[in-house]
Amino acid sequence: MYRAPLLLGLRLRRCWRCSFSSSFPVRPWRGGGAGASEEGAPSAPGLPAMARVPLPIPLPASGPDRQSALLAAASALREGGLVALPTDTVYGVACLAQDSRALGAVYRLKGRAASKPLAICLADVEHVYRYCNVCVPDKLLQELLPGPVTLVLERSDTLNKDLNPFTPLVGVRIPSHWFIRELARECAGPLALTSANISQGASSLTVTEFQELWPHLSLVIDGGPTGDIHRPESRLGSTVIDLSVPGKFKIIRGGCALIQTVEILAVKYGLTAELPICGQLTQSLGK
């Protein structure tokens, strides 16, 4: 018999761009339907369903159970597992970036092309210098991070060579969300992070929106909706900016914080856009 992964319901404090709901009850997946396995669990592209795990556990806003959730997630990651969790934008799936086998599991889970890179998540800005070669001022990093931004930088030799072996660059995230940052700190290293959905699918704002992935995850952390499910802009994800060339920046993905980010880069720090910025954005910056 299949049983859904452990879901930990958290009452979270207000974050950078949205307020989280209180405990968000989720029932374990019981149905069949298209893509379901013989045991009733829907199938992800390349992974078998997990063995039995505990039923959902609702957690209070504070106290020892909050710490227990963090330790449970860290333990799952250290054992090579994949953990779904909220960020400051959408739900993500994380594993240890230095664990090559876990990286492979992420790609199989999402049905993701091997040529598509994974970002890393760090606990603090100071850790960026350990895993990347930085060519922008520290104050610039401090203004953008933590926040809903992914900065693409030149990677250092410290990073696992099996992480994005096809590129000398890596995307860096420090979400404005206490749980994932504390998780990276507890694991004492970078987390590989991707969105909690099948490749090319819509981003997830609640745990039920990626329910088909539950059977293939070690743990699901339920922090409630990360945004308004009725507003398409809530699913934009982080703004992705390439800062690997000194004095320049390149917009890789607009995301949810484009105008604020470009204003910091171009207006405050005088960086030059590698590609022309569209007229609408230029007008916004001029206001």
XYZ file of C-alpha atoms in Angstrom:
287
model
C 0.000 0.000 0.000
C 1.157 3.527 -0.778
C 1.129 6.255 1.822
C 1.948 9.888 1.117
C 5.205 11.416 2.362
C 5.431 13.249 5.625
C 3.827 16.667 5.316
C 4.712 19.195 7.955
C 2.208 22.034 8.272
C 3.895 25.251 9.374
C 2.386 28.548 10.461
C 4.876 30.975 8.953
C 5.560 34.642 9.585
C 5.085 37.317 6.936
C 7.753 37.140 4.217
C 9.080 39.587 1.607
C 6.147 39.431 -0.819
C 3.252 37.555 0.781
C 1.778 36.378 4.045
C 1.541 32.680 4.722
C -1.573 31.015 6.038
C -1.750 29.015 9.212
C -1.653 25.232 9.223
C -2.761 24.022 5.809
C -4.321 20.559 6.069
C -3.540 18.181 3.237
C -4.901 14.702 2.800
C -2.598 11.973 1.544
C -3.025 10.983 -2.082
C -5.339 8.006 -2.456
C -6.597 8.257 -6.005
C -5.752 6.635 -9.288
C -6.402 8.333 -12.586
C -4.129 8.891 -15.528
C -0.510 8.202 -14.737
C -1.243 6.344 -11.508
C 0.815 3.354 -10.496
C -0.678 -0.005 -9.560
C -0.689 1.090 -5.928
C -2.684 4.229 -6.680
C 0.116 6.806 -6.592
C 0.648 8.982 -9.680
C 3.963 8.480 -11.409
C 6.693 11.053 -12.008
C 8.783 10.747 -15.180
C 11.699 8.656 -13.939
C 11.354 7.543 -10.327
C 9.577 4.709 -8.520
C 7.262 5.592 -5.640
C 8.777 5.784 -2.154
C 8.092 3.218 0.555
C 5.641 3.932 3.375
C 6.159 7.112 5.338
C 4.252 8.788 8.208
C 0.948 10.609 7.686
C 0.771 14.430 7.693
C 1.699 16.140 10.958
C 0.299 19.636 11.702
C 2.776 21.892 13.499
C 2.364 25.033 15.641
C 3.887 28.404 14.793
C 6.720 28.005 17.287
C 8.186 25.653 19.820
C 10.077 22.373 19.603
C 7.979 21.010 16.722
C 9.219 23.806 14.483
C 12.799 22.751 15.152
C 11.799 19.122 14.632
C 10.613 19.964 11.117
C 13.960 21.532 10.334
C 15.916 18.580 11.696
C 13.697 16.091 9.847
C 14.286 17.894 6.559
C 18.036 18.078 7.162
C 18.139 14.373 7.989
C 16.249 13.507 4.805
C 18.685 15.548 2.714
C 21.745 13.996 4.348
C 20.355 10.568 3.479
C 20.197 11.553 -0.186
C 16.506 12.427 -0.228
C 14.525 15.144 -1.973
C 12.526 17.630 0.099
C 9.728 19.891 -1.156
C 9.464 23.189 0.680
C 8.195 26.765 0.386
C 10.371 29.672 -0.713
C 9.690 33.403 -1.006
C 8.272 32.861 -4.512
C 6.949 29.349 -5.274
C 7.388 25.845 -3.858
C 10.705 24.180 -4.593
C 12.383 20.789 -4.430
C 15.791 20.681 -2.774
C 18.635 18.218 -2.333
C 22.249 18.539 -1.220
C 24.194 20.172 -4.046
C 27.293 18.149 -3.170
C 25.393 14.828 -3.460
C 25.730 13.649 -7.069
C 23.197 10.832 -6.743
C 20.585 13.193 -5.328
C 21.178 15.586 -8.221
C 20.375 12.784 -10.638
C 17.188 12.038 -8.718
C 16.035 15.643 -9.127
C 16.402 15.445 -12.903
C 14.525 12.159 -13.034
C 11.787 13.500 -10.773
C 11.063 16.472 -13.007
C 11.730 14.829 -16.358
C 14.202 17.657 -16.814
C 16.712 17.827 -19.665
C 20.268 17.213 -18.450
C 21.342 20.448 -20.155
C 19.121 22.606 -17.908
C 21.002 23.876 -14.843
C 19.974 23.763 -11.199
C 20.423 26.747 -8.898
C 21.994 26.571 -5.471
C 20.470 27.948 -2.285
C 22.680 29.374 0.457
C 21.953 30.548 3.980
C 23.796 33.883 3.946
C 25.422 36.334 1.539
C 28.875 35.628 2.965
C 28.579 32.037 1.722
C 28.336 33.237 -1.887
C 32.082 33.892 -1.883
C 32.785 30.286 -0.929
C 31.036 28.827 -3.958
C 31.328 31.619 -6.538
C 33.839 34.052 -7.975
C 32.131 37.406 -7.432
C 32.843 40.462 -9.598
C 30.290 42.897 -8.138
C 30.459 44.969 -4.935
C 29.477 43.274 -1.710
C 26.947 46.037 -1.030
C 25.194 45.142 -4.283
C 24.822 41.541 -3.170
C 23.554 42.732 0.196
C 20.848 44.807 -1.506
C 19.587 41.969 -3.698
C 19.934 39.084 -1.259
C 18.055 37.691 0.564
C 15.212 38.196 -1.890
C 13.317 36.771 -4.883
C 16.350 36.978 -7.160
C 18.676 34.383 -8.696
C 22.150 35.738 -9.445
C 24.183 33.885 -12.070
C 27.876 33.991 -11.183
C 31.075 32.187 -12.089
C 31.299 29.046 -9.989
C 34.297 28.179 -7.843
C 36.061 24.828 -7.633
C 34.394 24.208 -4.266
C 31.102 23.245 -5.908
C 30.340 19.659 -6.876
C 31.632 19.132 -10.417
C 28.544 17.038 -11.191
C 26.327 20.071 -10.609
C 25.776 21.664 -14.030
C 29.008 20.236 -15.514
C 28.226 21.856 -18.877
C 28.684 25.449 -17.682
C 31.210 27.463 -15.629
C 28.318 29.460 -14.155
C 25.799 28.790 -11.400
C 22.612 30.498 -10.258
C 22.582 31.518 -6.590
C 19.456 31.922 -4.452
C 19.112 33.203 -0.912
C 15.337 33.289 -0.502
C 13.732 35.655 1.957
C 12.250 32.697 3.813
C 13.466 31.500 7.185
C 12.910 27.770 6.673
C 15.004 27.130 3.579
C 17.800 29.395 4.814
C 17.908 27.638 8.175
C 17.879 24.310 6.335
C 20.935 25.308 4.292
C 22.623 26.451 7.496
C 21.767 23.198 9.279
C 23.174 21.180 6.364
C 26.338 23.330 6.352
C 26.415 23.534 2.585
C 24.569 24.549 -0.563
C 21.219 23.080 -1.500
C 20.414 22.393 -5.138
C 17.025 23.974 -5.777
C 14.414 23.734 -8.514
C 10.696 24.414 -8.735
C 8.263 21.782 -7.463
C 6.648 20.781 -10.731
C 7.169 18.559 -13.736
C 9.491 20.263 -16.245
C 7.626 22.864 -18.338
C 4.642 22.702 -15.952
C 3.172 25.600 -13.995
C 4.887 26.681 -10.787
C 3.256 25.549 -7.542
C 1.904 27.873 -4.862
C 0.498 25.112 -2.624
C 1.561 21.554 -1.863
C -1.556 20.108 -3.484
C -0.534 21.588 -6.829
C 2.413 19.185 -7.087
C 0.647 16.223 -5.503
C 1.818 13.922 -8.297
C 5.376 14.333 -6.997
C 4.641 13.362 -3.388
C 5.293 9.623 -3.812
C 8.820 10.358 -5.016
C 9.844 12.792 -2.264
C 11.292 12.052 1.158
C 9.507 14.955 2.824
C 6.997 17.677 1.986
C 7.038 20.838 4.085
C 3.643 22.541 3.956
C 3.925 26.258 4.660
C 0.580 27.170 3.135
C 0.173 29.178 -0.087
C 3.264 31.154 -1.096
C 1.137 33.611 -3.069
C -2.331 34.374 -4.383
C -3.381 31.339 -6.431
C -5.747 33.541 -8.479
C -3.005 35.907 -9.671
C -0.784 34.614 -12.512
C 2.046 36.933 -11.456
C 2.362 34.946 -8.222
C 3.795 32.088 -10.300
C 6.525 34.085 -12.040
C 9.307 32.777 -9.826
C 12.526 34.604 -9.043
C 14.114 37.205 -11.291
C 17.243 35.683 -12.872
C 20.165 38.014 -13.625
C 23.600 37.104 -15.029
C 26.319 39.055 -13.179
C 29.277 36.991 -14.388
C 30.731 39.748 -16.606
C 32.327 42.700 -14.743
C 30.388 45.931 -15.135
C 27.473 44.304 -16.965
C 24.257 42.434 -16.304
C 21.998 40.287 -18.443
C 18.337 39.528 -17.781
C 17.801 35.767 -18.085
C 14.234 35.711 -16.725
C 12.013 38.619 -15.772
C 10.441 36.963 -12.748
C 8.635 38.765 -9.951
C 11.187 41.463 -9.048
C 12.547 42.684 -12.386
C 11.985 46.426 -12.097
C 13.355 46.697 -8.555
C 16.380 44.568 -9.471
C 17.286 46.465 -12.643
C 16.868 49.758 -10.820
C 19.499 48.669 -8.300
C 21.869 47.345 -10.970
C 21.568 50.077 -13.601
C 20.613 53.200 -11.685
C 22.310 52.784 -8.326
C 25.427 50.827 -9.342
C 25.783 51.886 -12.980
C 25.990 48.414 -14.511
C 25.293 48.181 -18.239
C 22.684 45.828 -19.662
C 24.212 43.365 -22.151
C 20.977 43.444 -24.155
C 18.783 46.537 -24.653
C 16.150 46.909 -21.943
C 12.598 47.059 -23.304
C 10.903 50.463 -23.503
C 8.298 49.713 -20.845
C 10.978 48.821 -18.318
C 13.015 51.907 -19.235
C 9.967 54.101 -18.600
C 9.367 52.439 -15.245
C 12.953 53.074 -14.197
C 12.600 56.725 -15.153
C 9.641 57.336 -12.832
